[in-house]
């Protein structure tokens, strides 16, 4: 069994100065009981990567295309170029507010793995689905569809996070 991985997702919070301050204060205190990390907004990734020696630094999202007219999006190549090794995909907020589907999440997982970035795949049900007793069905389907087309080795490099 792998060591637990604990990654705090900053969402749309904290700027570059706060990121530098946090990484400076926390990075040296990381223990070997778990793999510890932060997922920062795109603007903070380079600063976090620069200061982190012990913390995992993850991106909060990526696009499944290498380039193109996708305003505001970031490709896996851009993430790889600054040394990002992890990316959160399928977060409930991305599904809710940006209409991400299981199919687009799958495309992102495949693209991340293609360049050697390990995905942290988020799965979870809505309150309505939970109250209807559909939790197991929803998370099973989300996981199955997100992992479609992956090899066993690729699945081994994918973290599934229930949120």
Short mmCIF file of C-alpha atoms in Angstrom, two decimals:
data_model
loop_
_atom_site.label_atom_id
_atom_site.label_comp_id
_atom_site.label_asym_id
_atom_site.label_seq_id
_atom_site.Cartn_x
_atom_site.Cartn_y
_atom_site.Cartn_z
CA UNK A 1 0.00 0.00 0.00
CA UNK A 2 1.33 3.43 -0.90
CA UNK A 3 2.05 6.14 1.60
CA UNK A 4 -0.91 8.51 2.13
CA UNK A 5 -0.89 11.63 -0.01
CA UNK A 6 -2.31 14.86 1.40
CA UNK A 7 -2.60 17.81 -0.97
CA UNK A 8 -4.31 21.05 0.01
CA UNK A 9 -6.08 22.71 -2.91
CA UNK A 10 -5.80 26.49 -2.66
CA UNK A 11 -8.51 27.14 -5.27
CA UNK A 12 -8.54 30.84 -6.25
CA UNK A 13 -6.73 31.98 -3.10
CA UNK A 14 -3.24 33.23 -2.20
CA UNK A 15 -0.92 35.26 -4.35
CA UNK A 16 2.77 34.98 -5.07
CA UNK A 17 3.95 36.64 -1.83
CA UNK A 18 1.68 34.42 0.30
CA UNK A 19 2.83 31.35 -1.62
CA UNK A 20 6.49 32.15 -1.01
CA UNK A 21 5.80 32.80 2.69
CA UNK A 22 3.84 29.55 3.08
CA UNK A 23 6.37 27.36 1.30
CA UNK A 24 9.23 28.90 3.29
CA UNK A 25 7.39 28.26 6.57
CA UNK A 26 6.09 24.75 5.83
CA UNK A 27 8.44 22.96 3.43
CA UNK A 28 11.05 22.09 6.06
CA UNK A 29 8.43 20.69 8.42
CA UNK A 30 7.16 17.98 6.08
CA UNK A 31 7.31 14.52 7.67
CA UNK A 32 7.77 11.18 5.97
CA UNK A 33 4.46 9.82 7.32
CA UNK A 34 2.74 11.03 4.15
CA UNK A 35 3.44 12.75 0.86
CA UNK A 36 2.41 16.36 1.55
CA UNK A 37 1.58 18.97 -1.03
CA UNK A 38 -0.24 22.04 -2.23
CA UNK A 39 -2.20 22.69 -5.40
CA UNK A 40 -1.87 26.34 -6.24
CA UNK A 41 -3.40 28.71 -8.76
CA UNK A 42 -1.44 28.80 -12.03
CA UNK A 43 0.15 32.15 -11.18
CA UNK A 44 1.71 30.69 -8.01
CA UNK A 45 3.10 27.44 -9.45
CA UNK A 46 6.58 28.70 -10.39
CA UNK A 47 7.04 30.35 -6.99
CA UNK A 48 5.90 27.21 -5.17
CA UNK A 49 8.13 24.97 -7.31
CA UNK A 50 11.11 27.25 -6.73
CA UNK A 51 10.83 27.06 -2.93
CA UNK A 52 9.52 23.53 -2.38
CA UNK A 53 12.08 20.86 -1.66
CA UNK A 54 9.80 18.49 0.26
CA UNK A 55 6.28 19.54 -0.71
CA UNK A 56 4.49 18.24 -3.77
CA UNK A 57 3.39 21.16 -5.92
CA UNK A 58 0.35 20.40 -8.07
CA UNK A 59 -1.58 22.39 -10.63
CA UNK A 60 -5.31 22.76 -10.07
CA UNK A 61 -6.28 21.95 -13.65
CA UNK A 62 -5.04 21.63 -17.22
CA UNK A 63 -6.47 21.44 -20.72
CA UNK A 64 -6.46 18.29 -22.83
CA UNK A 65 -5.15 20.08 -25.93
CA UNK A 66 -1.49 20.89 -26.48
CA UNK A 67 -2.20 24.42 -27.74
CA UNK A 68 -4.84 26.51 -29.45
CA UNK A 69 -7.44 29.20 -28.99
CA UNK A 70 -8.44 28.22 -25.44
CA UNK A 71 -8.32 31.53 -23.61
CA UNK A 72 -7.32 31.23 -19.98
CA UNK A 73 -6.40 27.55 -20.21
CA UNK A 74 -3.02 25.94 -19.51
CA UNK A 75 -1.59 22.96 -21.37
CA UNK A 76 0.24 20.04 -19.79
CA UNK A 77 3.33 21.09 -21.75
CA UNK A 78 3.27 24.47 -20.02
CA UNK A 79 2.98 22.74 -16.65
CA UNK A 80 5.78 20.32 -17.47
CA UNK A 81 8.04 23.19 -18.56
CA UNK A 82 7.98 24.68 -15.05
CA UNK A 83 8.47 21.31 -13.39
CA UNK A 84 4.93 20.46 -12.31
CA UNK A 85 4.58 16.72 -11.70
CA UNK A 86 0.99 16.56 -10.39
CA UNK A 87 -2.37 17.99 -11.50
CA UNK A 88 -5.84 17.88 -9.93
CA UNK A 89 -8.51 16.88 -12.45
CA UNK A 90 -12.29 16.45 -12.28
CA UNK A 91 -12.79 18.63 -9.22
CA UNK A 92 -16.46 19.00 -8.29
CA UNK A 93 -16.31 22.76 -8.80
CA UNK A 94 -14.94 22.28 -12.34
CA UNK A 95 -17.76 19.86 -13.04
CA UNK A 96 -20.39 22.17 -11.53
CA UNK A 97 -19.30 25.62 -12.72
CA UNK A 98 -17.46 24.81 -15.94
CA UNK A 99 -19.58 21.88 -17.13
CA UNK A 100 -16.73 19.40 -17.19
CA UNK A 101 -17.86 15.90 -18.03
CA UNK A 102 -16.46 12.46 -17.34
CA UNK A 103 -15.30 12.41 -20.96
CA UNK A 104 -13.34 15.68 -20.73
CA UNK A 105 -11.85 14.56 -17.42
CA UNK A 106 -10.70 11.36 -19.14
CA UNK A 107 -9.07 13.38 -21.93
CA UNK A 108 -7.23 15.46 -19.34
CA UNK A 109 -6.08 12.38 -17.40
CA UNK A 110 -4.74 10.79 -20.59
CA UNK A 111 -2.99 14.01 -21.67
CA UNK A 112 -1.37 14.51 -18.25
CA UNK A 113 -0.07 10.95 -18.18
CA UNK A 114 1.20 11.30 -21.76
CA UNK A 115 3.74 13.91 -20.64
CA UNK A 116 4.56 12.33 -17.27
CA UNK A 117 2.35 14.40 -14.99
CA UNK A 118 0.52 12.32 -12.39
CA UNK A 119 -3.20 13.09 -12.10
CA UNK A 120 -5.09 13.46 -8.86
CA UNK A 121 -8.55 12.43 -10.03
CA UNK A 122 -11.43 13.86 -8.02
CA UNK A 123 -14.67 11.93 -7.80
CA UNK A 124 -17.78 12.63 -5.80
CA UNK A 125 -21.50 13.03 -5.83
CA UNK A 126 -23.73 16.06 -5.39
CA UNK A 127 -25.90 16.47 -2.29
CA UNK A 128 -28.97 15.52 -4.31
CA UNK A 129 -27.29 12.34 -5.58
CA UNK A 130 -26.20 11.44 -2.05
CA UNK A 131 -29.70 11.96 -0.68
CA UNK A 132 -31.07 9.78 -3.49
CA UNK A 133 -28.74 6.96 -2.44
CA UNK A 134 -26.67 7.12 -5.65
CA UNK A 135 -23.22 7.76 -4.14
CA UNK A 136 -21.69 4.40 -5.03
CA UNK A 137 -23.14 4.45 -8.55
CA UNK A 138 -21.91 8.00 -9.23
CA UNK A 139 -18.36 7.55 -7.96
CA UNK A 140 -18.02 4.15 -9.64
CA UNK A 141 -19.10 5.61 -12.99
CA UNK A 142 -16.91 8.71 -12.62
CA UNK A 143 -13.88 6.57 -11.80
CA UNK A 144 -14.53 4.05 -14.57
CA UNK A 145 -15.03 6.72 -17.22
CA UNK A 146 -12.07 8.83 -16.10
CA UNK A 147 -9.74 5.82 -16.24
CA UNK A 148 -11.00 4.52 -19.58
CA UNK A 149 -8.17 3.69 -21.95
CA UNK A 150 -5.43 3.79 -19.31
CA UNK A 151 -2.87 1.02 -18.97
CA UNK A 152 -2.32 -0.68 -15.61
CA UNK A 153 0.89 1.34 -15.15
CA UNK A 154 -0.98 4.58 -15.83
CA UNK A 155 -3.65 3.65 -13.30
CA UNK A 156 -0.87 3.03 -10.76
CA UNK A 157 0.29 6.65 -11.30
CA UNK A 158 -3.19 8.08 -10.77
CA UNK A 159 -4.44 9.12 -7.35
CA UNK A 160 -8.21 8.90 -6.88
CA UNK A 161 -9.51 11.41 -4.36
CA UNK A 162 -13.07 11.21 -3.06
CA UNK A 163 -14.36 14.68 -2.26
#
